[in-house]
Short mmCIF file of N, CA, C and O in Angstrom, two decimals:
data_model
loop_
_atom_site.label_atom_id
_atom_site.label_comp_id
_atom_site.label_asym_id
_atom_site.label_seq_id
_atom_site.Cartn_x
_atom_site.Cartn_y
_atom_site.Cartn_z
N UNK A 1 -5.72 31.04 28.65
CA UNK A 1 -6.21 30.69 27.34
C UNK A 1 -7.32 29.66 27.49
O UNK A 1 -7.24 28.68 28.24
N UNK A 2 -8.27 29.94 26.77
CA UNK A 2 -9.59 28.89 26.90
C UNK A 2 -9.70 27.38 25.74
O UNK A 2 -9.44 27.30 24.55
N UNK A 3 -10.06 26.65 26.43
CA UNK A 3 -9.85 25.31 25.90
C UNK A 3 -10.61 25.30 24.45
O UNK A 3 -11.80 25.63 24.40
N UNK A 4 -9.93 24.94 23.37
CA UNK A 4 -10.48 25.34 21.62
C UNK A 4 -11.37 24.75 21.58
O UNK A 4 -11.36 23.58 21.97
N UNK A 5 -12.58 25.41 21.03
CA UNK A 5 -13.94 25.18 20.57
C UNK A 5 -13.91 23.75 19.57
O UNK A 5 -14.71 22.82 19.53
N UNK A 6 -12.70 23.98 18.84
CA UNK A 6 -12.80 23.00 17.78
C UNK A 6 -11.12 22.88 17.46
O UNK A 6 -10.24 23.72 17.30
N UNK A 7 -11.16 21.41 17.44
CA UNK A 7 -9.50 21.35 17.29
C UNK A 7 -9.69 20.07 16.24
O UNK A 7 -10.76 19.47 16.41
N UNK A 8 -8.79 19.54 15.16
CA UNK A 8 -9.01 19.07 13.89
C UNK A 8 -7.64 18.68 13.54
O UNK A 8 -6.87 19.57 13.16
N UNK A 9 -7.11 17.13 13.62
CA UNK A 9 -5.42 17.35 13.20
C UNK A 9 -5.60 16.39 12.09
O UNK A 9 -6.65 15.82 11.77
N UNK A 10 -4.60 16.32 11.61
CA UNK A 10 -4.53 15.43 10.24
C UNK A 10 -4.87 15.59 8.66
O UNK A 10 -4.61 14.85 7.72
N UNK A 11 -5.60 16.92 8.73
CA UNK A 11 -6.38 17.84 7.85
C UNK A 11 -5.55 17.98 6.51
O UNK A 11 -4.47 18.57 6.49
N UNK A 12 -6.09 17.44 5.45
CA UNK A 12 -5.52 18.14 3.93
C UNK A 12 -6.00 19.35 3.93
O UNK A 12 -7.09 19.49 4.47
N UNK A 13 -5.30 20.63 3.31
CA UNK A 13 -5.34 21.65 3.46
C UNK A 13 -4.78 22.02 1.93
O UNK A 13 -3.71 21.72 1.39
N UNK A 14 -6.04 22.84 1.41
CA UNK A 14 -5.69 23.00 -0.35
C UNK A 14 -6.17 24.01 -0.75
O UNK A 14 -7.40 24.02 -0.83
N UNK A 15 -5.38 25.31 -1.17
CA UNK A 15 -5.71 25.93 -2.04
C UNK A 15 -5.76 26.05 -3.46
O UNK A 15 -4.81 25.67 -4.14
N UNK A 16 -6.88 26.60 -4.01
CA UNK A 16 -7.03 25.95 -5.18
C UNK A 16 -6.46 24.67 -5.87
O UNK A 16 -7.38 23.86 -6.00
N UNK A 17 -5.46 24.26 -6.30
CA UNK A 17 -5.15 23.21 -7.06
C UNK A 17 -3.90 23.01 -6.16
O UNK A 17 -3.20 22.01 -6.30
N UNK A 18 -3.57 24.12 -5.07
CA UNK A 18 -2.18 23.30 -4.69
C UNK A 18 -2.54 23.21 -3.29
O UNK A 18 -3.20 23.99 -2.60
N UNK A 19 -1.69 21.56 -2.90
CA UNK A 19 -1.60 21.44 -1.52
C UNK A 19 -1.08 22.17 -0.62
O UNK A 19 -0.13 22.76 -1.15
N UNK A 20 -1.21 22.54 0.78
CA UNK A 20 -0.31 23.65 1.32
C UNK A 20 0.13 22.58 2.52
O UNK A 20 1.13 22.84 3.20
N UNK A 21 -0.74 21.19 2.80
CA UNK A 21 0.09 20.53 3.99
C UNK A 21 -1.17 19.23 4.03
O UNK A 21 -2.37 19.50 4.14
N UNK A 22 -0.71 18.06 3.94
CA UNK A 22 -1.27 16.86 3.80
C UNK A 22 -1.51 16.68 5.34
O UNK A 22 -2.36 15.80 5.46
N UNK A 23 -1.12 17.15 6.55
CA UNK A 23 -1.47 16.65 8.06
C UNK A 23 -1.62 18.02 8.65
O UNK A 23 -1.13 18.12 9.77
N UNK A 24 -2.11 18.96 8.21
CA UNK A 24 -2.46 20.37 9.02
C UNK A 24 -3.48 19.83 9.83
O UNK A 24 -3.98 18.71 9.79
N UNK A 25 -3.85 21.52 11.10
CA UNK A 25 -4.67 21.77 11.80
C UNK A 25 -5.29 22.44 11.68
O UNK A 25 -4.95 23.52 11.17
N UNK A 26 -6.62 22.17 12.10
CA UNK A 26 -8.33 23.05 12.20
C UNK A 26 -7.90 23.13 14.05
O UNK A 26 -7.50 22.33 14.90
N UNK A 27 -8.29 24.72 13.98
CA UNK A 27 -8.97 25.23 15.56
C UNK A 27 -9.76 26.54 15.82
O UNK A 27 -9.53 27.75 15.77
N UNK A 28 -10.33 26.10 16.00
CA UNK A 28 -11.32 27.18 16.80
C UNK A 28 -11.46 27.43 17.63
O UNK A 28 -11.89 26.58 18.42
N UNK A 29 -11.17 29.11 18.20
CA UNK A 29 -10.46 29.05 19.82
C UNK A 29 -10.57 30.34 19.96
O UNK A 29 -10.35 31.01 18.96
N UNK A 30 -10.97 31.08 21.30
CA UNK A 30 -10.65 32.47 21.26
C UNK A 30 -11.27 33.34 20.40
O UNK A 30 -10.66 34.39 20.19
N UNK A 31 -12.84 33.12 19.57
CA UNK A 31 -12.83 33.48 18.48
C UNK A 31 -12.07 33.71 17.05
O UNK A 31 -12.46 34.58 16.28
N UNK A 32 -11.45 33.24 16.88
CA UNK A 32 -10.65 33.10 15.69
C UNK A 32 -10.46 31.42 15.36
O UNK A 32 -10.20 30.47 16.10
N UNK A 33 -10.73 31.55 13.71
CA UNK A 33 -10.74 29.90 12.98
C UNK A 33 -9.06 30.20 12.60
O UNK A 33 -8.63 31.25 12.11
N UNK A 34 -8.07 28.69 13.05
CA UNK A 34 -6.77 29.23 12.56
C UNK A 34 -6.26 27.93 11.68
O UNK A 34 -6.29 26.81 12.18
N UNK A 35 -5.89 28.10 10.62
CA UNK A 35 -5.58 26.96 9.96
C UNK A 35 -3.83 26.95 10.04
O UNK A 35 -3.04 27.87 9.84
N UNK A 36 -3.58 25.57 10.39
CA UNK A 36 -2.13 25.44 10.61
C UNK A 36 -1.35 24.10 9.86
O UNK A 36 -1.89 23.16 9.30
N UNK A 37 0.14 24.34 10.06
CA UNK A 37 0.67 22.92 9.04
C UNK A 37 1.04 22.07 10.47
O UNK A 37 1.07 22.29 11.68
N UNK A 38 1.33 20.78 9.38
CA UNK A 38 1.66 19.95 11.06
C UNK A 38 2.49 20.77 11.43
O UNK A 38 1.87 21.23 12.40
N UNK A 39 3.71 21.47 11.40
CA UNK A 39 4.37 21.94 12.77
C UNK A 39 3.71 22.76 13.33
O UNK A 39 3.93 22.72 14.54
N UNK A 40 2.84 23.65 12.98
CA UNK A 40 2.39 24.48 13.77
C UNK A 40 1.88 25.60 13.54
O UNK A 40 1.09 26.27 14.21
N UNK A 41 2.61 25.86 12.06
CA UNK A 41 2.95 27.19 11.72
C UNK A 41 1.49 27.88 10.77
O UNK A 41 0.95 27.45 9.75
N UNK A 42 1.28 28.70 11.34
CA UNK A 42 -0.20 29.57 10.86
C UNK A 42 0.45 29.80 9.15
O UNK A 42 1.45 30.32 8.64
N UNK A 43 -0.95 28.99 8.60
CA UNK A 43 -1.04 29.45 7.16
C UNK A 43 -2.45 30.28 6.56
O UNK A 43 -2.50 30.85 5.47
N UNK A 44 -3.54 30.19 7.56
CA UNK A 44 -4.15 31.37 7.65
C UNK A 44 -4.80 31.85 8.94
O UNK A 44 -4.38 31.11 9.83
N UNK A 45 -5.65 32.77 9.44
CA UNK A 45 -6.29 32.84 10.23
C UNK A 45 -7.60 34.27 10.15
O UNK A 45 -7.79 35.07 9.23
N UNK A 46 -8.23 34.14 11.35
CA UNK A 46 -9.32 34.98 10.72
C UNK A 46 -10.85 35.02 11.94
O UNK A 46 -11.41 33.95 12.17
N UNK A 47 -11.22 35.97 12.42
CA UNK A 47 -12.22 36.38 13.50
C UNK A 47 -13.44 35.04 12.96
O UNK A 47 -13.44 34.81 11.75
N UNK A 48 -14.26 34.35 13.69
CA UNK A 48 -14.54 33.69 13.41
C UNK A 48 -16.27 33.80 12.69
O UNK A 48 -16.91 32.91 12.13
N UNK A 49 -16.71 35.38 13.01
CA UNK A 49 -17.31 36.40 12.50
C UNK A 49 -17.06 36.11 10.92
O UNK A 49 -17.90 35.51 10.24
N UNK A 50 -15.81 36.61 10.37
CA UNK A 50 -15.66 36.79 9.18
C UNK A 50 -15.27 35.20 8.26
O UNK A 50 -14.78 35.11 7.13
N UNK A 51 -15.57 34.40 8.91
CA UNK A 51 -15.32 32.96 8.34
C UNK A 51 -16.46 32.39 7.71
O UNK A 51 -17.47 32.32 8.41
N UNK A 52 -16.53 31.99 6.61
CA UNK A 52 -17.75 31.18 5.56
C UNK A 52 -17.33 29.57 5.91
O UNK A 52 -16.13 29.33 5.95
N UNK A 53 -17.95 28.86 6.07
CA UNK A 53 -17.83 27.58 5.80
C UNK A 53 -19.08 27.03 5.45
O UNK A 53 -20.18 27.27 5.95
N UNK A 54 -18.67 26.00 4.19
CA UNK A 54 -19.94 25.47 3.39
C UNK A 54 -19.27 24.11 2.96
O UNK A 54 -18.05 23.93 2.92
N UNK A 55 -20.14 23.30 2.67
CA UNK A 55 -19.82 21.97 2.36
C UNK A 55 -19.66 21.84 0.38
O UNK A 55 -20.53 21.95 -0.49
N UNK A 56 -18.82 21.68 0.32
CA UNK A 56 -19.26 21.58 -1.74
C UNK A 56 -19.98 20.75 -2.48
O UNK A 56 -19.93 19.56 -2.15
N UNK A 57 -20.51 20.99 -3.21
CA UNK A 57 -21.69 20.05 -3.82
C UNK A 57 -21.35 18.92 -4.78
O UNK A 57 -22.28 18.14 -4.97
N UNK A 58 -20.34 18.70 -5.34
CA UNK A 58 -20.07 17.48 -5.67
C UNK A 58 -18.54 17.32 -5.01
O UNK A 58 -17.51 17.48 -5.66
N UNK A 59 -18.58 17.08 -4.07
CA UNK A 59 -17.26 16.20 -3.61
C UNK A 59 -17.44 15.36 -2.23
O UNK A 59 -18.33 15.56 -1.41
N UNK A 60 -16.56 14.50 -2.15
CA UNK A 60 -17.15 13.48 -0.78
C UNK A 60 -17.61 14.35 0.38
O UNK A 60 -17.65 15.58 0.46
N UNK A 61 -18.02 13.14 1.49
CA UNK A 61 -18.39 14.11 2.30
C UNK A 61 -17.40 14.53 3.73
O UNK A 61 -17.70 14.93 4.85
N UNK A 62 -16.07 14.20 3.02
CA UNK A 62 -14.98 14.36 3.75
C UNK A 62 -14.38 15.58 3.81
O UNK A 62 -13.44 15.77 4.58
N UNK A 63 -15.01 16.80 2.77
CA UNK A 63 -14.29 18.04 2.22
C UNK A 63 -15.59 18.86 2.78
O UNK A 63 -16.79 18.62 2.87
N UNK A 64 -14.87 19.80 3.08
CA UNK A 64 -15.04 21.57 3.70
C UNK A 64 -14.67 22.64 2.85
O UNK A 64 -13.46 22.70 2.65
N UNK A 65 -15.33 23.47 2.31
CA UNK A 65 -14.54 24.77 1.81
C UNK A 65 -14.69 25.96 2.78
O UNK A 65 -15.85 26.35 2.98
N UNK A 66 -13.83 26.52 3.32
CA UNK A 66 -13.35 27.51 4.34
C UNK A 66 -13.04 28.65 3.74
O UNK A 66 -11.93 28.72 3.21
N UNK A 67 -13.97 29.84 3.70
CA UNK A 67 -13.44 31.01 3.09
C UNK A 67 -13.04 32.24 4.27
O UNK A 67 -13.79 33.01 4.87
N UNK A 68 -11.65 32.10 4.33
CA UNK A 68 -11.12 33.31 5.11
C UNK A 68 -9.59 34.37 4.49
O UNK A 68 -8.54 34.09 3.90
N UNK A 69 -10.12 35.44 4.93
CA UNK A 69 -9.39 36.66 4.40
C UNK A 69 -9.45 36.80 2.88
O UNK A 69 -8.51 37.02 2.13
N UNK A 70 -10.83 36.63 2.56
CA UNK A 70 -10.52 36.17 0.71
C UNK A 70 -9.84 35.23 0.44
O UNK A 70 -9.36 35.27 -0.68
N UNK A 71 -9.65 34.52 0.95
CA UNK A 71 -8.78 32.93 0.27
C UNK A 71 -9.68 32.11 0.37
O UNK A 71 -10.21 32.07 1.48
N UNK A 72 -10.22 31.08 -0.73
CA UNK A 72 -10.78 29.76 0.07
C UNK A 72 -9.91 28.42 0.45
O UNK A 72 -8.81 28.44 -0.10
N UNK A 73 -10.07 27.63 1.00
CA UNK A 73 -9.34 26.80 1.19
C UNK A 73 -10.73 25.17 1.02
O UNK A 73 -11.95 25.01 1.02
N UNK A 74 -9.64 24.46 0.92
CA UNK A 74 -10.38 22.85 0.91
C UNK A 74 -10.00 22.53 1.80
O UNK A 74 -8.93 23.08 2.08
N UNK A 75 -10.57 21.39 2.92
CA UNK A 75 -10.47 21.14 4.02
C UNK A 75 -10.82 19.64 3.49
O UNK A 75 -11.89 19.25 3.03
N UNK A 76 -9.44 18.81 3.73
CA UNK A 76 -9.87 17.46 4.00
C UNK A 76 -10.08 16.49 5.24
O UNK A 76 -9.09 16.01 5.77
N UNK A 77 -11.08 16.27 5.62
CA UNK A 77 -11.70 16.06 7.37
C UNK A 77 -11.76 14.42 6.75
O UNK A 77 -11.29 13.99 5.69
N UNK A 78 -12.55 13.70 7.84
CA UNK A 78 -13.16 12.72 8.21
C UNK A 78 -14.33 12.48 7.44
O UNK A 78 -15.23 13.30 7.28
N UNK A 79 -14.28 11.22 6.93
CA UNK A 79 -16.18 11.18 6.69
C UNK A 79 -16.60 10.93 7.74
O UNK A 79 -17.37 11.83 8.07
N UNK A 80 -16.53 10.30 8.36
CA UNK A 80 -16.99 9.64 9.95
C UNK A 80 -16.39 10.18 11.10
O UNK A 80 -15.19 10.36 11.29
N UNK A 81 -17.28 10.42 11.83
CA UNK A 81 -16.38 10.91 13.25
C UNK A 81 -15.58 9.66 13.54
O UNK A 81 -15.97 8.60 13.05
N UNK A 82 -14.49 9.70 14.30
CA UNK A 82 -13.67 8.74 15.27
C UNK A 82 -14.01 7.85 16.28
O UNK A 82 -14.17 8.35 17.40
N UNK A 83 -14.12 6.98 16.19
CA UNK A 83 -14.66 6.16 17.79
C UNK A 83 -13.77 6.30 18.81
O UNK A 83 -12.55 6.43 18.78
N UNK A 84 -14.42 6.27 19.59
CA UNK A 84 -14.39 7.34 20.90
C UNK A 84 -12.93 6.45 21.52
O UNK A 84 -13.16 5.30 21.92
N UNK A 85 -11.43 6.95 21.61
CA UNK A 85 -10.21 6.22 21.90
C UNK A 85 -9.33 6.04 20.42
O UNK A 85 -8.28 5.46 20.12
N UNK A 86 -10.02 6.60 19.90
CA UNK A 86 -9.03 6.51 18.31
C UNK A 86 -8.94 7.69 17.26
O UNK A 86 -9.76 8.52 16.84
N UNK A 87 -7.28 7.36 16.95
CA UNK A 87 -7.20 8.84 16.59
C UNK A 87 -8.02 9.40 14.79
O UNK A 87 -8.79 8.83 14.01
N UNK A 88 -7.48 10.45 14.80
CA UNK A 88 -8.22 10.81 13.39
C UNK A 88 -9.11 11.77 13.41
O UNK A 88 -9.82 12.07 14.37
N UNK A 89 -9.10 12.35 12.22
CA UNK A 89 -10.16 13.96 12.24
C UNK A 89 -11.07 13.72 11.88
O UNK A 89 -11.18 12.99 10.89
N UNK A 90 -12.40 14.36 12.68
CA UNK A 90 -13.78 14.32 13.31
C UNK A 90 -13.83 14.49 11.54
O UNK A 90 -12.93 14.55 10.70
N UNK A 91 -15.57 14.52 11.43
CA UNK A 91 -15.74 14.69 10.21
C UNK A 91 -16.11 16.21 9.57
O UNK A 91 -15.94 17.14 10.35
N UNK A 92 -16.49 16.47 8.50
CA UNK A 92 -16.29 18.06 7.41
C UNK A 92 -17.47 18.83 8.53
O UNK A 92 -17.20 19.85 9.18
N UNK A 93 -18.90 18.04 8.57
CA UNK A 93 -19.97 18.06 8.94
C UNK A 93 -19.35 19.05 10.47
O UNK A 93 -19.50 20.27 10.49
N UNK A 94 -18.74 18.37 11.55
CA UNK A 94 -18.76 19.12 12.45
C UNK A 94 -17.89 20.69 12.38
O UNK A 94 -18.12 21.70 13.05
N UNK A 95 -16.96 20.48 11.45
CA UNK A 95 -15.87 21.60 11.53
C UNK A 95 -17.18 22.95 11.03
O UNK A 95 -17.29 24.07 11.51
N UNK A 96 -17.83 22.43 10.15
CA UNK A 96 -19.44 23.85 9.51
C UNK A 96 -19.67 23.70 10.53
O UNK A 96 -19.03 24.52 11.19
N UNK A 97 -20.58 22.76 11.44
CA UNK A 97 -21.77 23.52 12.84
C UNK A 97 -20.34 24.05 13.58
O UNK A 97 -20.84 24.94 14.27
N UNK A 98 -19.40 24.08 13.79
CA UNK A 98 -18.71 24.95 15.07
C UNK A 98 -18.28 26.00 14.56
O UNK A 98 -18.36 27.01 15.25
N UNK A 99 -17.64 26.12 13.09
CA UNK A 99 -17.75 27.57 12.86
C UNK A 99 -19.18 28.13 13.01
O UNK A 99 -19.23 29.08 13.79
N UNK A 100 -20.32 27.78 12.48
CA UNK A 100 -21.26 28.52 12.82
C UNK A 100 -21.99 28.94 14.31
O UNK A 100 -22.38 30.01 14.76
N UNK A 101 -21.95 27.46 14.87
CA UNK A 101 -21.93 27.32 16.41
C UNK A 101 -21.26 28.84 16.86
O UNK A 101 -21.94 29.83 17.11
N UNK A 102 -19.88 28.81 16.89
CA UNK A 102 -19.10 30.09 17.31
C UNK A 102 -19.38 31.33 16.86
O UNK A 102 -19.07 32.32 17.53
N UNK A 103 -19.98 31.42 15.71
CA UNK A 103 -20.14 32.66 15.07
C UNK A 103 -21.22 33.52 15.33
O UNK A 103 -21.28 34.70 14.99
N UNK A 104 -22.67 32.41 16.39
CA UNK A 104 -24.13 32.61 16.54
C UNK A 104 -24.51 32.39 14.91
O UNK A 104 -25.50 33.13 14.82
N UNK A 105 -24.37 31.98 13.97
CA UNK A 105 -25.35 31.78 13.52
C UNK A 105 -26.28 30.49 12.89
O UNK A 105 -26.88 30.30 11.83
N UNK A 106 -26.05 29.69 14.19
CA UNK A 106 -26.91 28.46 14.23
C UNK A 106 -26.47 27.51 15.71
O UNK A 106 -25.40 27.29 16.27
N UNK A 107 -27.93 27.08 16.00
CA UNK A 107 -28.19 26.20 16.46
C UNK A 107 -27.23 24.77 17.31
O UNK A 107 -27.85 23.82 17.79
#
């Protein structure tokens, strides 16, 4: 198994109006984006091809919207990346360039 492109813990995780897990996981790995709860357990997943990620236009810059399998999801990240020895999820900003990063379509 190859070391995840993008790994993300601590993550609010929201569909539409309801929470699905206040400390989930972001990873990107293997081609596939997989969204998980803290234990572990896959609450969605999806080729990383068929994954949208966009930033939303009025909300901090701590939130992600993640559209996979027809579901969207809210992604609550970091405003700030982490200093380097401390824990906490990177910010919204990187979780978009690595889905796209992975997907080829950007830079």
């Amino acid at each position: 198994m190859a070391e995840p492109e993008f790994t993300a813990t601590g993550v609010r995780i929201d569909k539409r109006l309801r929470s699905l897990t206040r400390a989930g996981q972001v990873r990107i790995s293997d081609g596939r984006v997989e969204l998980l709860t803290s234990y572990g357990s896959e609450i969605d997943s999806a080729p990383v091809q068929a994954v949208r990620a966009s930033k939303p236009w009025f909300a901090p810059d701590d939130r992600a919207l993640a559209d996979l399998n027809g579901q969207r999801y809210v992604l609550t990240l970091g405003e700030h990346d982490p200093a380097p020895g401390h824990a906490g999820p990177p910010a919204a900003r990187r979780f978009i360039e690595a889905v796209r990063r992975a997907a080829g379509r950007g830079d």
